[in-house]
Coordinates of C-alpha atoms and ligand atoms in Angstrom, one line a residue:
M1 CA 110.4 85.6 103.3
T2 CA 108.8 88.4 101.2
H3 CA 106.8 89.5 104.2
S4 CA 109.7 89.6 106.5
V5 CA 111.7 91.9 104.2
V6 CA 108.8 94.3 104.1
N7 CA 108.2 94.0 107.8
I8 CA 111.9 94.9 108.4
A9 CA 111.6 97.9 106.1
V10 CA 108.4 98.9 107.9
G11 CA 110.1 98.7 111.3
A12 CA 112.9 100.9 110.1
A13 CA 110.5 103.4 108.5
H14 CA 108.5 103.6 111.8
A15 CA 111.7 104.2 113.8
A16 CA 112.6 107.1 111.4
G17 CA 109.1 108.4 111.5
E18 CA 109.3 108.5 115.3
I19 CA 112.5 110.6 115.1
M20 CA 110.8 113.0 112.7
R21 CA 107.8 113.4 114.9
R22 CA 109.9 114.0 118.0
H23 CA 111.9 116.9 116.5
F24 CA 109.2 118.4 114.3
L25 CA 108.7 122.2 115.0
Q26 CA 111.8 122.1 117.2
V27 CA 114.3 122.6 114.4
E28 CA 115.7 125.8 115.9
G29 CA 118.5 124.1 117.8
I30 CA 119.1 121.4 115.1
P31 CA 122.2 121.7 112.9
I32 CA 121.4 122.4 109.3
L33 CA 123.9 122.0 106.4
R34 CA 123.5 123.5 103.0
K35 CA 124.5 120.8 100.4
A36 CA 123.7 123.0 97.4
R37 CA 121.4 125.9 96.5
H38 CA 118.0 125.1 98.0
D39 CA 119.3 121.7 99.2
Y40 CA 119.6 121.1 102.9
V41 CA 120.4 118.3 105.2
T42 CA 119.5 118.5 108.9
E43 CA 120.6 116.4 111.9
V44 CA 117.2 114.8 111.7
D45 CA 117.8 113.5 108.2
R46 CA 121.1 112.0 109.4
M47 CA 119.6 110.5 112.6
C48 CA 116.8 108.9 110.5
E49 CA 119.2 107.5 108.0
A50 CA 121.5 106.0 110.7
E51 CA 118.5 104.4 112.4
I52 CA 117.1 102.9 109.2
V53 CA 120.5 101.5 108.2
R54 CA 121.1 100.1 111.7
E55 CA 117.7 98.5 111.8
I56 CA 118.2 96.8 108.3
K57 CA 121.7 95.7 109.1
R58 CA 120.5 93.9 112.2
F59 CA 118.8 91.5 109.8
F60 CA 120.9 91.8 106.7
P61 CA 124.4 92.7 107.6
N62 CA 125.7 91.9 104.1
H63 CA 123.3 93.9 101.9
A64 CA 124.4 97.0 100.1
F65 CA 123.0 100.5 100.6
L66 CA 122.3 103.6 98.5
C67 CA 121.4 106.3 100.9
E68 CA 120.7 110.0 100.1
E69 CA 123.0 111.3 102.8
G70 CA 125.6 108.5 103.2
G71 CA 125.9 107.5 99.5
A72 CA 126.6 104.0 98.3
S73 CA 128.1 101.4 100.6
G74 CA 128.6 97.6 100.5
A75 CA 128.5 95.3 97.6
G76 CA 126.3 92.6 96.2
N77 CA 123.1 92.1 94.3
V78 CA 120.7 93.3 97.0
V79 CA 120.7 97.1 97.5
W80 CA 118.5 99.1 99.9
I81 CA 117.7 102.6 98.5
I82 CA 116.8 105.1 101.2
D83 CA 115.6 108.6 101.4
P84 CA 115.5 109.1 105.2
L85 CA 113.5 112.3 105.1
D86 CA 111.8 113.2 101.8
G87 CA 110.5 116.8 102.0
T88 CA 113.3 118.3 104.1
S89 CA 112.3 121.9 103.1
N90 CA 108.7 121.2 104.3
Y91 CA 110.1 119.8 107.5
L92 CA 112.3 122.9 108.1
H93 CA 109.3 125.2 107.5
G94 CA 107.0 123.4 109.8
Y95 CA 104.9 122.2 106.9
P96 CA 103.6 118.8 108.0
H97 CA 104.1 116.9 104.8
F98 CA 107.2 114.7 104.6
A99 CA 108.0 111.0 104.7
V100 CA 110.6 108.2 104.7
S101 CA 111.1 106.1 101.6
I102 CA 112.8 102.7 101.6
A103 CA 113.1 100.4 98.6
Q104 CA 114.9 97.1 98.2
Q105 CA 116.3 96.2 94.8
V106 CA 117.6 92.8 93.7
N107 CA 119.8 92.7 90.6
G108 CA 118.7 96.2 89.8
R109 CA 115.0 95.6 90.0
T110 CA 112.8 97.0 92.8
E111 CA 111.2 94.1 94.7
H112 CA 109.9 95.9 97.8
G113 CA 108.9 99.5 98.6
V114 CA 107.8 101.2 101.8
I115 CA 106.8 104.9 102.3
Y116 CA 105.8 106.1 105.8
D117 CA 104.1 109.5 106.4
P118 CA 104.6 110.0 110.1
M119 CA 102.2 113.0 110.5
R120 CA 99.2 111.0 109.1
D121 CA 100.5 107.6 110.3
E122 CA 100.0 106.4 106.8
L123 CA 102.1 103.4 105.6
F124 CA 102.3 102.6 101.9
T125 CA 103.8 99.3 101.0
A126 CA 104.3 97.1 97.9
S127 CA 106.1 94.0 96.9
R128 CA 106.5 93.2 93.2
G129 CA 103.6 91.2 92.0
G130 CA 101.8 91.5 95.3
G131 CA 99.8 94.7 95.0
A132 CA 100.1 98.0 96.8
F133 CA 98.6 98.8 100.2
L134 CA 97.9 101.8 102.5
N135 CA 97.7 100.6 106.1
N136 CA 96.8 97.1 104.8
K137 CA 94.1 98.4 102.5
R138 CA 94.6 97.6 98.8
L139 CA 95.4 100.6 96.6
R140 CA 94.2 101.4 93.2
V141 CA 95.1 104.4 91.0
S142 CA 92.4 106.8 89.9
S143 CA 89.9 105.5 87.4
R144 CA 89.8 108.9 85.5
I145 CA 90.2 108.4 81.8
D146 CA 90.4 112.0 80.7
L147 CA 92.5 115.0 81.8
E148 CA 89.4 117.1 82.0
G149 CA 88.8 117.4 85.7
A150 CA 92.1 115.8 86.7
I151 CA 94.2 117.0 89.6
V152 CA 97.9 116.6 88.8
A153 CA 100.8 116.7 91.2
T154 CA 104.1 118.2 90.1
A155 CA 107.2 120.0 91.3
F156 CA 108.8 123.1 90.1
P157 CA 112.5 122.8 89.1
F158 CA 113.6 124.7 92.1
R159 CA 117.1 123.2 92.1
S160 CA 117.7 123.1 88.4
R161 CA 116.3 126.5 87.3
E162 CA 117.9 126.0 83.8
H163 CA 114.8 123.9 83.1
L164 CA 112.4 126.7 84.1
K165 CA 111.5 127.8 80.6
S166 CA 110.9 124.4 79.3
Y167 CA 109.0 123.4 82.4
G168 CA 106.9 126.6 82.1
R169 CA 105.8 125.5 78.6
V170 CA 104.9 122.0 79.9
F171 CA 103.1 123.6 82.9
Q172 CA 101.0 125.8 80.6
A173 CA 100.1 122.9 78.2
V174 CA 99.0 120.6 81.0
F175 CA 97.3 123.3 83.0
E176 CA 95.1 124.1 80.0
K177 CA 93.7 120.6 80.0
V178 CA 93.4 119.7 83.7
E179 CA 91.4 121.0 86.6
D180 CA 94.4 122.0 88.7
F181 CA 97.9 121.2 90.0
R182 CA 99.2 120.3 93.4
R183 CA 102.8 121.0 94.5
A184 CA 103.2 119.4 97.9
G185 CA 107.0 119.1 98.2
T186 CA 107.6 115.4 98.9
A187 CA 108.2 113.3 95.8
C188 CA 107.7 109.9 97.4
L189 CA 104.3 111.0 98.7
D190 CA 103.4 112.4 95.3
L191 CA 103.9 108.9 94.0
A192 CA 102.1 107.2 96.9
W193 CA 99.2 109.6 96.4
V194 CA 99.0 108.7 92.7
A195 CA 98.8 105.0 93.8
A196 CA 96.0 106.0 96.3
G197 CA 94.1 107.9 93.5
R198 CA 94.2 111.1 95.6
V199 CA 95.8 112.8 92.6
D200 CA 95.3 111.6 89.0
G201 CA 98.9 111.9 87.9
Y202 CA 102.3 113.4 88.7
F203 CA 105.3 114.5 86.8
E204 CA 108.7 115.9 87.9
V205 CA 112.2 116.6 86.6
G206 CA 115.4 115.8 88.4
L207 CA 114.5 113.1 90.8
K208 CA 117.0 110.7 92.3
P209 CA 116.7 106.9 92.9
W210 CA 116.0 107.4 96.6
D211 CA 113.1 109.8 95.8
L212 CA 111.3 107.4 93.4
C213 CA 112.2 103.7 93.7
A214 CA 109.7 102.8 96.4
G215 CA 107.0 105.1 95.0
A216 CA 107.4 103.9 91.5
L217 CA 106.8 100.3 92.6
I218 CA 103.8 101.3 94.7
V219 CA 102.2 103.1 91.7
R220 CA 102.8 100.2 89.4
E221 CA 101.4 97.7 92.0
A222 CA 98.4 99.9 92.3
G223 CA 97.8 99.5 88.5
G224 CA 99.5 102.7 87.3
V225 CA 102.2 103.4 84.8
V226 CA 105.5 105.1 85.6
M227 CA 107.9 106.2 82.8
S228 CA 110.2 109.0 81.7
F229 CA 109.0 111.8 79.4
N230 CA 110.5 109.7 76.6
G231 CA 108.6 106.6 77.6
E232 CA 111.5 104.6 79.2
D233 CA 110.5 102.3 82.1
D234 CA 113.9 102.5 84.0
V235 CA 113.0 105.8 85.6
E236 CA 115.7 105.5 88.3
N237 CA 118.2 106.1 85.5
R238 CA 116.4 109.0 84.0
N239 CA 116.0 112.7 84.7
T240 CA 112.2 112.9 84.1
L241 CA 109.2 111.0 85.5
I242 CA 105.5 110.7 84.9
A243 CA 103.2 108.5 87.0
A244 CA 99.6 108.1 86.0
P245 CA 96.9 105.5 85.2
Y246 CA 97.5 104.2 81.7
K247 CA 94.9 106.3 79.8
L248 CA 96.1 109.5 81.4
M249 CA 99.7 108.6 80.9
T250 CA 99.2 108.5 77.1
Q251 CA 97.6 112.0 77.2
L252 CA 100.0 113.5 79.6
R253 CA 103.1 112.2 77.9
K254 CA 101.9 113.5 74.5
L255 CA 101.3 117.0 75.9
I256 CA 104.6 117.1 77.9
L257 CA 106.7 115.8 75.0
T258 CA 105.6 118.5 72.6
R259 CA 106.7 121.2 75.1
W260 CA 109.7 119.7 76.8
S261 CA 113.2 120.3 75.5
V262 CA 116.5 119.3 77.0
S263 CA 120.1 119.8 75.8
S264 CA 121.6 116.7 74.2
T265 CA 123.9 116.1 77.2
E266 CA 121.0 115.5 79.5
H267 CA 119.1 112.3 80.2
S268 CA 115.5 112.1 79.2
Ligands
IPD1 C1 112.9 116.6 97.4 C2 111.4 116.5 97.5 C3 110.7 117.5 96.6 C4 111.1 117.2 95.2 C5 112.7 117.2 95.0 C6 113.3 116.2 96.0 P1 114.4 116.0 99.6 O1 113.6 115.6 98.3 O2 110.9 115.2 97.3 O3 109.3 117.3 96.6 O4 110.6 118.2 94.4 O5 113.0 116.8 93.7 O6 114.7 116.3 95.9 O7 115.6 116.8 99.2 O8 113.5 116.8 100.5 O9 114.7 114.7 100.2
CA2 CA1 114.0 113.3 98.4
CA3 CA1 115.8 113.6 101.7

């Protein structure tokens, strides 16, 4: 059963990836809607989401959904959490780094996660307790034990610039310790790449459940740790996230916490 759930998610992710590939670099004629400052949705996001939901519903007509574009629908203890196109700004700019992210939660806990990068044909999968895989090869987070020499992925708070000052302090503190940063523009791939050990760690502020649910499971199943800046595990309910191997998590979190400040009305 476990396998068939993942296989269905993989089928849906591949279908969405095919749509992305077909329209990539042809966005000129494609309708684009501005949801908020620096936040866009294209017809491609919508087509992908419709295709994913249609594909999953063929097998599970009674499951609930939380989709980035369509919001919450249905009821019950099984919920599919979907970002149909993570990295829309990259997509619109012809920057070939974006992906689809699909997670299945049961009673609020992520059981399965699938991330598909259509440009590299890379499929990241995990089921709780079953390990994480890239195209069927087992994944393991980086074995680095010190921030010296580490490459850390992050994202600038481009949609919530009120965090810029605080983020700047964090950036400086971490940058002083590591080799360098990467800002690639696709949260689910940042997480998948932590799982693959391609980057040694990752932190971001302001993620949504569809950005992180699949990726957080994939990191944990690859032996990594995912938590909020304050150390909470339920990152889907928080505003901040760090993903890293255990030893780097301790060092990163310590550095970040000393520089990060949020108003009392915000989540950690
Ligand atoms: C965004 C990307 C980006 C991250 C943002 C996300 P979207 O998702 O993952 O890398 O920095 O926080 O919202 O809007 O392209 O699906
Ligand atoms: Ca996203
Ligand atoms: Ca998206």
